[in-house]
Coordinates of C-alpha atoms and ligand atoms in Angstrom, one line a residue:
M1 CA -105.6 29.4 9.6
G2 CA -104.1 26.1 8.6
I3 CA -101.5 24.4 10.7
L4 CA -98.7 25.1 8.2
E5 CA -99.5 28.8 8.3
K6 CA -99.4 28.8 12.1
I7 CA -96.0 27.1 12.0
A8 CA -94.7 29.6 9.5
D9 CA -96.0 32.5 11.7
I10 CA -94.2 31.2 14.8
E11 CA -91.0 30.5 12.9
R12 CA -91.1 34.1 11.5
E13 CA -91.7 35.5 15.0
I14 CA -88.8 33.4 16.4
S15 CA -86.4 34.6 13.8
K16 CA -87.5 38.2 14.4
T17 CA -87.1 38.0 18.1
Q18 CA -83.7 39.0 19.4
K19 CA -82.1 36.4 21.7
N20 CA -81.4 37.8 25.2
K21 CA -82.3 37.3 28.9
A22 CA -85.5 39.4 28.5
T23 CA -86.9 37.4 25.6
E24 CA -85.7 34.0 26.8
Y25 CA -89.0 33.0 28.4
H26 CA -91.1 34.3 25.4
L27 CA -88.9 32.3 23.0
G28 CA -89.3 29.2 25.1
L29 CA -93.0 29.5 24.9
L30 CA -92.9 30.0 21.1
K31 CA -90.7 26.9 20.7
G32 CA -93.0 24.9 22.8
K33 CA -95.9 25.9 20.7
L34 CA -94.0 25.2 17.5
A35 CA -93.1 21.7 18.7
R36 CA -96.8 21.1 19.5
Y37 CA -98.0 22.1 16.0
R38 CA -95.2 20.1 14.4
A39 CA -96.2 17.1 16.5
E40 CA -99.7 17.5 15.1
L41 CA -98.2 17.3 11.6
L42 CA -96.8 14.0 12.6
E43 CA -100.1 12.5 13.7
P44 CA -101.1 10.2 10.8
K45 CA -104.3 11.5 9.2
G46 CA -105.9 10.4 6.0
S47 CA -103.4 9.6 3.2
A48 CA -100.5 10.6 5.4
A49 CA -101.2 7.6 7.5
K50 CA -100.1 5.3 4.7
G51 CA -96.6 6.5 5.3
E52 CA -95.8 8.7 2.3
G53 CA -92.2 9.8 2.3
F54 CA -91.1 6.8 4.2
D55 CA -90.6 4.4 1.3
V56 CA -87.0 4.8 0.5
L57 CA -85.3 2.4 -1.9
K58 CA -82.5 0.3 -0.4
S59 CA -79.1 1.0 -1.9
G60 CA -75.5 0.4 -1.3
D61 CA -74.0 -2.5 0.7
A62 CA -75.8 -1.9 4.0
R63 CA -78.6 0.2 5.5
V64 CA -78.2 2.0 8.8
V65 CA -81.2 3.8 10.4
L66 CA -81.0 6.6 12.9
I67 CA -83.4 6.3 15.8
G68 CA -83.8 8.7 18.7
F69 CA -86.0 11.1 20.6
P70 CA -86.6 14.5 19.0
S71 CA -83.8 17.0 18.6
V72 CA -80.9 14.8 19.7
G73 CA -79.1 15.7 16.5
K74 CA -80.0 13.0 14.0
S75 CA -80.3 15.3 11.0
T76 CA -77.1 17.1 12.0
L77 CA -75.3 13.8 11.9
L78 CA -76.8 12.8 8.6
S79 CA -75.7 16.1 7.0
K80 CA -72.3 15.7 8.5
L81 CA -71.6 12.1 7.5
T82 CA -73.3 12.1 4.1
G83 CA -73.3 15.6 2.9
T84 CA -77.0 15.3 2.2
K85 CA -78.9 18.2 3.6
S86 CA -81.6 17.3 6.1
E87 CA -83.3 20.2 7.9
V88 CA -81.7 21.0 11.3
A89 CA -83.4 23.3 13.9
N90 CA -83.5 23.7 17.6
Y91 CA -87.1 22.7 18.0
E92 CA -88.6 19.2 18.1
F93 CA -90.1 17.4 15.0
T94 CA -88.1 19.3 12.5
T95 CA -87.8 16.1 10.4
L96 CA -91.1 14.8 9.2
T97 CA -90.2 12.1 6.7
C98 CA -87.4 9.7 5.9
I99 CA -84.3 11.4 4.5
P100 CA -81.7 9.1 2.8
G101 CA -78.0 9.8 2.5
K102 CA -74.9 7.7 1.9
F103 CA -71.3 7.6 2.9
M104 CA -68.3 5.5 1.9
Y105 CA -66.2 3.7 4.5
K106 CA -63.5 1.1 3.9
G107 CA -64.8 0.6 0.4
A108 CA -68.4 0.0 1.6
N109 CA -71.2 2.2 0.4
I110 CA -73.4 2.7 3.4
Q111 CA -76.9 4.1 3.3
L112 CA -77.9 6.2 6.3
L113 CA -81.5 7.1 6.9
D114 CA -82.7 10.1 9.0
L115 CA -86.1 9.9 10.5
P116 CA -88.5 11.9 12.7
G117 CA -87.8 11.7 16.4
I118 CA -89.8 9.0 18.1
I119 CA -91.8 9.8 21.2
Q120 CA -92.9 7.8 24.1
G121 CA -95.9 5.7 22.9
A122 CA -94.4 5.4 19.4
S123 CA -94.9 1.7 19.7
E124 CA -98.6 2.3 19.9
G125 CA -98.5 4.4 16.8
K126 CA -98.0 7.9 18.4
G127 CA -96.3 10.5 16.2
R128 CA -95.0 8.7 13.1
G129 CA -94.2 5.8 15.4
R130 CA -95.5 3.1 13.1
Q131 CA -93.7 4.4 10.0
V132 CA -90.5 5.0 11.8
I133 CA -90.5 1.5 13.2
A134 CA -91.4 0.0 9.9
V135 CA -88.3 1.7 8.4
A136 CA -86.2 0.5 11.3
R137 CA -87.2 -3.1 10.6
T138 CA -85.6 -2.8 7.1
A139 CA -82.3 -1.8 8.6
D140 CA -79.1 -3.9 8.8
M141 CA -78.4 -1.9 11.9
V142 CA -80.2 0.6 14.1
L143 CA -78.0 3.4 15.3
M144 CA -79.6 4.7 18.5
M145 CA -78.9 8.3 19.2
L146 CA -79.1 10.1 22.5
D147 CA -78.4 13.6 23.8
S148 CA -75.5 13.7 26.3
T149 CA -77.1 16.8 28.0
K150 CA -80.3 14.9 28.8
S151 CA -81.0 12.4 31.6
H152 CA -79.5 9.0 31.3
S153 CA -82.9 7.4 31.7
Q154 CA -83.4 8.2 28.0
R155 CA -81.4 5.2 27.0
E156 CA -83.7 2.8 28.8
L157 CA -86.8 4.6 27.6
L158 CA -85.7 4.3 24.0
E159 CA -84.7 0.7 24.3
K160 CA -88.1 -0.1 25.9
E161 CA -90.0 1.7 23.1
L162 CA -88.2 -0.3 20.5
E163 CA -88.4 -3.6 22.3
T164 CA -92.1 -3.2 22.6
V165 CA -92.4 -3.5 18.9
G166 CA -90.1 -6.4 18.7
I167 CA -86.9 -4.5 17.6
R168 CA -84.7 -6.4 20.0
L169 CA -81.7 -4.4 20.7
N170 CA -78.4 -6.0 21.2
K171 CA -79.9 -9.1 20.0
K172 CA -79.7 -9.2 16.2
T173 CA -81.5 -12.2 14.7
P174 CA -78.9 -14.8 14.1
D175 CA -79.1 -17.0 11.0
I176 CA -80.9 -19.9 12.6
Y177 CA -83.5 -21.9 10.8
Y178 CA -85.9 -24.2 12.5
K179 CA -88.9 -26.2 11.5
V180 CA -91.3 -27.4 14.2
K181 CA -92.0 -31.2 13.9
K182 CA -94.7 -33.4 15.4
G183 CA -92.2 -35.6 17.3
G184 CA -88.7 -36.7 17.5
G185 CA -87.3 -34.1 19.9
I186 CA -84.8 -31.5 18.8
S187 CA -82.5 -32.4 16.0
Y188 CA -79.6 -29.9 15.9
N189 CA -77.3 -29.3 13.0
A190 CA -74.6 -26.6 12.7
V191 CA -73.0 -26.1 9.3
V192 CA -70.3 -23.9 10.9
K193 CA -68.3 -24.8 14.0
Q194 CA -69.9 -23.0 17.0
S195 CA -67.8 -21.2 19.5
Q196 CA -70.6 -20.7 22.0
L197 CA -73.8 -22.4 20.9
T198 CA -74.4 -26.0 22.0
E199 CA -77.2 -28.4 21.2
R200 CA -78.2 -28.2 24.9
L201 CA -78.4 -24.4 24.8
V202 CA -80.6 -24.5 21.7
A203 CA -82.9 -27.0 23.3
D204 CA -83.2 -24.9 26.4
I205 CA -84.0 -21.7 24.4
L206 CA -86.6 -23.5 22.3
Q207 CA -88.2 -25.0 25.4
Q208 CA -88.8 -21.5 26.6
Y209 CA -90.9 -21.0 23.5
K210 CA -92.7 -24.3 24.2
V211 CA -91.0 -25.9 21.2
F212 CA -90.0 -29.5 22.0
N213 CA -89.8 -31.1 18.6
A214 CA -87.9 -29.3 15.8
E215 CA -85.3 -29.5 13.2
V216 CA -82.7 -26.8 13.8
L217 CA -80.1 -25.6 11.3
V218 CA -77.5 -23.0 12.3
R219 CA -75.6 -21.4 9.3
Q220 CA -73.2 -19.2 11.1
D221 CA -71.1 -19.0 14.2
V222 CA -73.6 -17.5 16.6
T223 CA -71.7 -15.4 19.2
I224 CA -73.0 -13.1 21.9
D225 CA -70.9 -10.2 20.5
E226 CA -72.8 -10.2 17.3
F227 CA -75.9 -9.1 19.0
I228 CA -74.6 -5.7 20.1
D229 CA -76.0 -2.5 18.8
V230 CA -74.3 0.9 18.8
V231 CA -75.5 3.8 20.8
A232 CA -74.2 7.3 19.9
Y233 CA -74.3 10.0 22.5
N234 CA -74.3 13.3 20.7
K235 CA -73.6 16.9 21.9
I236 CA -70.6 16.0 24.0
D237 CA -69.4 19.5 23.4
E238 CA -72.1 20.7 25.8
V239 CA -71.1 18.6 28.8
T240 CA -68.0 18.4 31.1
I241 CA -65.1 16.2 30.3
E242 CA -65.9 14.1 33.4
E243 CA -69.4 13.5 32.1
V244 CA -68.1 12.5 28.7
D245 CA -65.7 10.1 30.3
K246 CA -68.5 8.5 32.3
I247 CA -70.8 8.1 29.3
A248 CA -68.0 6.7 27.2
R249 CA -67.5 3.9 29.7
E250 CA -71.0 2.5 29.1
D251 CA -71.2 -0.6 26.9
H252 CA -71.3 -0.2 23.1
T253 CA -71.3 3.5 23.3
V254 CA -69.7 6.1 21.1
V255 CA -69.5 9.7 22.3
I256 CA -69.7 12.3 19.5
S257 CA -70.5 15.8 18.6
A258 CA -72.1 15.9 15.2
E259 CA -72.0 19.7 15.1
E260 CA -68.4 20.1 16.2
D261 CA -67.2 17.1 14.2
L262 CA -65.8 15.2 17.2
N263 CA -65.2 11.4 17.0
M264 CA -66.8 11.0 13.6
E265 CA -64.2 8.5 12.4
V266 CA -64.7 6.4 15.6
L267 CA -68.4 6.3 14.9
K268 CA -67.9 5.2 11.3
D269 CA -65.6 2.5 12.5
S270 CA -68.1 1.2 15.0
I271 CA -70.8 1.1 12.3
W272 CA -68.4 -0.8 10.0
E273 CA -67.6 -3.2 12.8
H274 CA -71.2 -3.7 13.7
L275 CA -72.3 -4.4 10.2
N276 CA -69.9 -7.3 10.0
L277 CA -69.0 -6.7 6.4
L278 CA -66.0 -8.2 4.8
R279 CA -63.7 -6.5 2.4
V280 CA -61.9 -8.9 0.1
Y281 CA -59.4 -7.9 -2.6
T282 CA -59.0 -9.6 -5.9
K283 CA -55.9 -10.2 -7.9
K284 CA -55.1 -11.4 -11.4
H285 CA -52.4 -14.0 -12.2
G286 CA -48.9 -12.5 -12.0
E287 CA -50.2 -9.1 -10.8
Y288 CA -50.4 -7.4 -7.5
P289 CA -53.8 -7.2 -5.8
D290 CA -55.9 -4.1 -6.3
F291 CA -56.0 -2.6 -2.8
S292 CA -57.8 0.5 -4.0
E293 CA -60.9 -1.5 -4.7
G294 CA -62.4 -4.4 -3.0
L295 CA -65.5 -6.6 -2.9
I296 CA -67.8 -5.8 0.0
L297 CA -69.4 -9.0 1.2
R298 CA -71.6 -10.1 4.0
N299 CA -70.2 -12.0 7.0
G300 CA -70.3 -15.7 6.1
A301 CA -69.4 -15.1 2.5
T302 CA -67.6 -17.8 0.5
I303 CA -65.6 -18.0 -2.7
E304 CA -68.9 -18.7 -4.4
T305 CA -70.5 -15.4 -3.1
A306 CA -67.4 -13.5 -4.2
C307 CA -67.6 -15.0 -7.7
H308 CA -71.2 -13.9 -7.9
S309 CA -70.3 -10.4 -7.0
I310 CA -67.5 -10.3 -9.6
H311 CA -69.5 -11.7 -12.5
R312 CA -72.8 -13.5 -12.9
S313 CA -71.3 -16.4 -15.0
L314 CA -68.0 -16.7 -13.2
V315 CA -69.2 -19.7 -11.1
N316 CA -69.7 -21.7 -14.4
D317 CA -66.1 -21.2 -15.5
F318 CA -64.7 -21.7 -12.0
K319 CA -61.8 -24.2 -11.7
Y320 CA -60.3 -23.3 -8.3
G321 CA -59.5 -20.3 -6.2
L322 CA -56.3 -19.1 -4.5
V323 CA -56.5 -17.3 -1.2
W324 CA -54.0 -15.3 0.8
G325 CA -55.0 -14.1 4.2
T326 CA -56.3 -15.1 7.6
S327 CA -58.8 -17.7 6.2
S328 CA -56.1 -19.6 4.4
K329 CA -53.9 -22.3 6.1
H330 CA -50.9 -21.3 4.0
N331 CA -50.4 -18.6 1.4
P332 CA -51.8 -19.1 -1.1
Q333 CA -54.2 -21.9 -0.4
R334 CA -56.0 -23.6 -3.2
V335 CA -59.7 -23.7 -2.4
G336 CA -63.1 -24.6 -3.7
L337 CA -66.4 -22.6 -4.0
S338 CA -67.4 -23.3 -0.4
H339 CA -64.3 -21.8 1.2
A340 CA -65.4 -19.2 3.8
L341 CA -63.6 -15.9 3.4
E342 CA -62.4 -13.5 6.1
N343 CA -61.9 -9.8 6.2
E344 CA -58.9 -8.5 4.1
D345 CA -58.4 -11.8 2.3
V346 CA -56.9 -11.6 -1.2
I347 CA -58.4 -14.0 -3.8
Q348 CA -57.6 -15.1 -7.3
I349 CA -60.1 -17.1 -9.3
V350 CA -58.6 -19.6 -11.8
K351 CA -61.0 -20.4 -14.7
K352 CA -61.4 -23.7 -16.5
Ligands
GTP1 N1 -74.1 21.6 21.0 C1 -74.5 20.7 20.0 N2 -75.7 20.9 19.4 C2 -76.0 20.0 18.5 C3 -75.2 18.9 18.1 N3 -75.8 18.3 17.1 C4 -77.0 18.9 16.9 N4 -77.1 20.0 17.7 C5 -78.2 20.9 17.7 O1 -79.4 20.3 18.2 C6 -80.6 20.8 17.6 C7 -81.4 19.7 17.0 O2 -80.6 19.1 15.9 P1 -81.3 18.3 14.8 O3 -80.2 17.7 13.9 O4 -82.4 19.1 14.1 O5 -82.0 17.1 15.6 P2 -83.0 15.9 15.2 O6 -82.7 14.8 16.1 O7 -82.8 15.7 13.7 O8 -84.4 16.6 15.5 P3 -85.9 16.2 15.0 O9 -85.8 16.0 13.5 O10 -86.7 17.4 15.3 O11 -86.2 15.0 15.8 C8 -80.1 21.8 16.6 O12 -80.2 23.1 17.2 C9 -78.6 21.4 16.4 O13 -77.8 22.6 16.0 C10 -74.0 18.8 18.8 O14 -73.2 17.9 18.5 N5 -73.7 19.7 19.7
K2 K1 -84.8 19.4 15.7
MG3 MG1 -84.2 15.8 12.3

């Protein structure tokens, strides 16, 4: 009998078995067996090793990837947030490939990817570890998901697993460019005013990597806060209010119940915050801004970036821009292409 048939057999038996005290033990055994077979399906063999079903086209303004141990509720969350159906079941390894969905928040189109649960040893290729991790690398943000009913050591285990493969949590790669030189020490150049980074700090960090001569260019304000990831603790409907309160106090944590629809807006908001996207509104001369639509831009965007996202050739016709908002010194401020935009700015482009 093939493995798929064995799985189907057990699933049939589970669905036929009435759930009560007397059958509890038997059902437990069946679920364990099912999880083992499904784990086998996950082991890369032959063509499956190439990662079929994991190559999902990027779409939207940003990509968020769900990573967590089996059965924490990743697929439940995907279904809830995006309306895309991803199989949900109370046994491990229900999801075997990458399932994409998308949701809109504050005008941004966010792609959310559901993946198989990762297991300890994923970093060495266990389960679909390699494929899952390869997908995680393409993400703008990794959303770590944990089960509130399980031991708190999970968080550390998961972080360790990801750090082993170089997905450094809470430490998003900042936009720093450096070129190693033969001599001359460290030459440091920041295009944007730095609130925390200093030449000395950069030299110290590089020294740790045995780099003593390099040309360093920093293109954004590198702050510690930018490196923070979001951890979602699911199934809070299953634990006491005291427990929820305790978990919620951990850093960068959102407590949710995907099934009971608890705190979904808070989660979406943390995702938005974490992605560091900007929403900028455009207006035409003599008209009110269109607040129903906006341009979704990356952090660090300028008037030039905004022009590109409005129309390919707009930059060629650009005379000057007008800006109302927190990035302008007065309202409106007349600006050039290099003016850096901030969230909720309103802009008007004046053509030649
Ligand atoms: N009580 C409770 N149960 C939940 C919640 N979210 C998911 N579940 C249940 O947890 C089980 C696993 O959910 P899934 O969404 O399949 O979990 P998963 O992380 O996608 O699992 P794998 O794909 O197998 O790794 C199912 O029985 C869900 O009904 C929740 O918020 N509260
Ligand atoms: K599951
Ligand atoms: Mg799943």
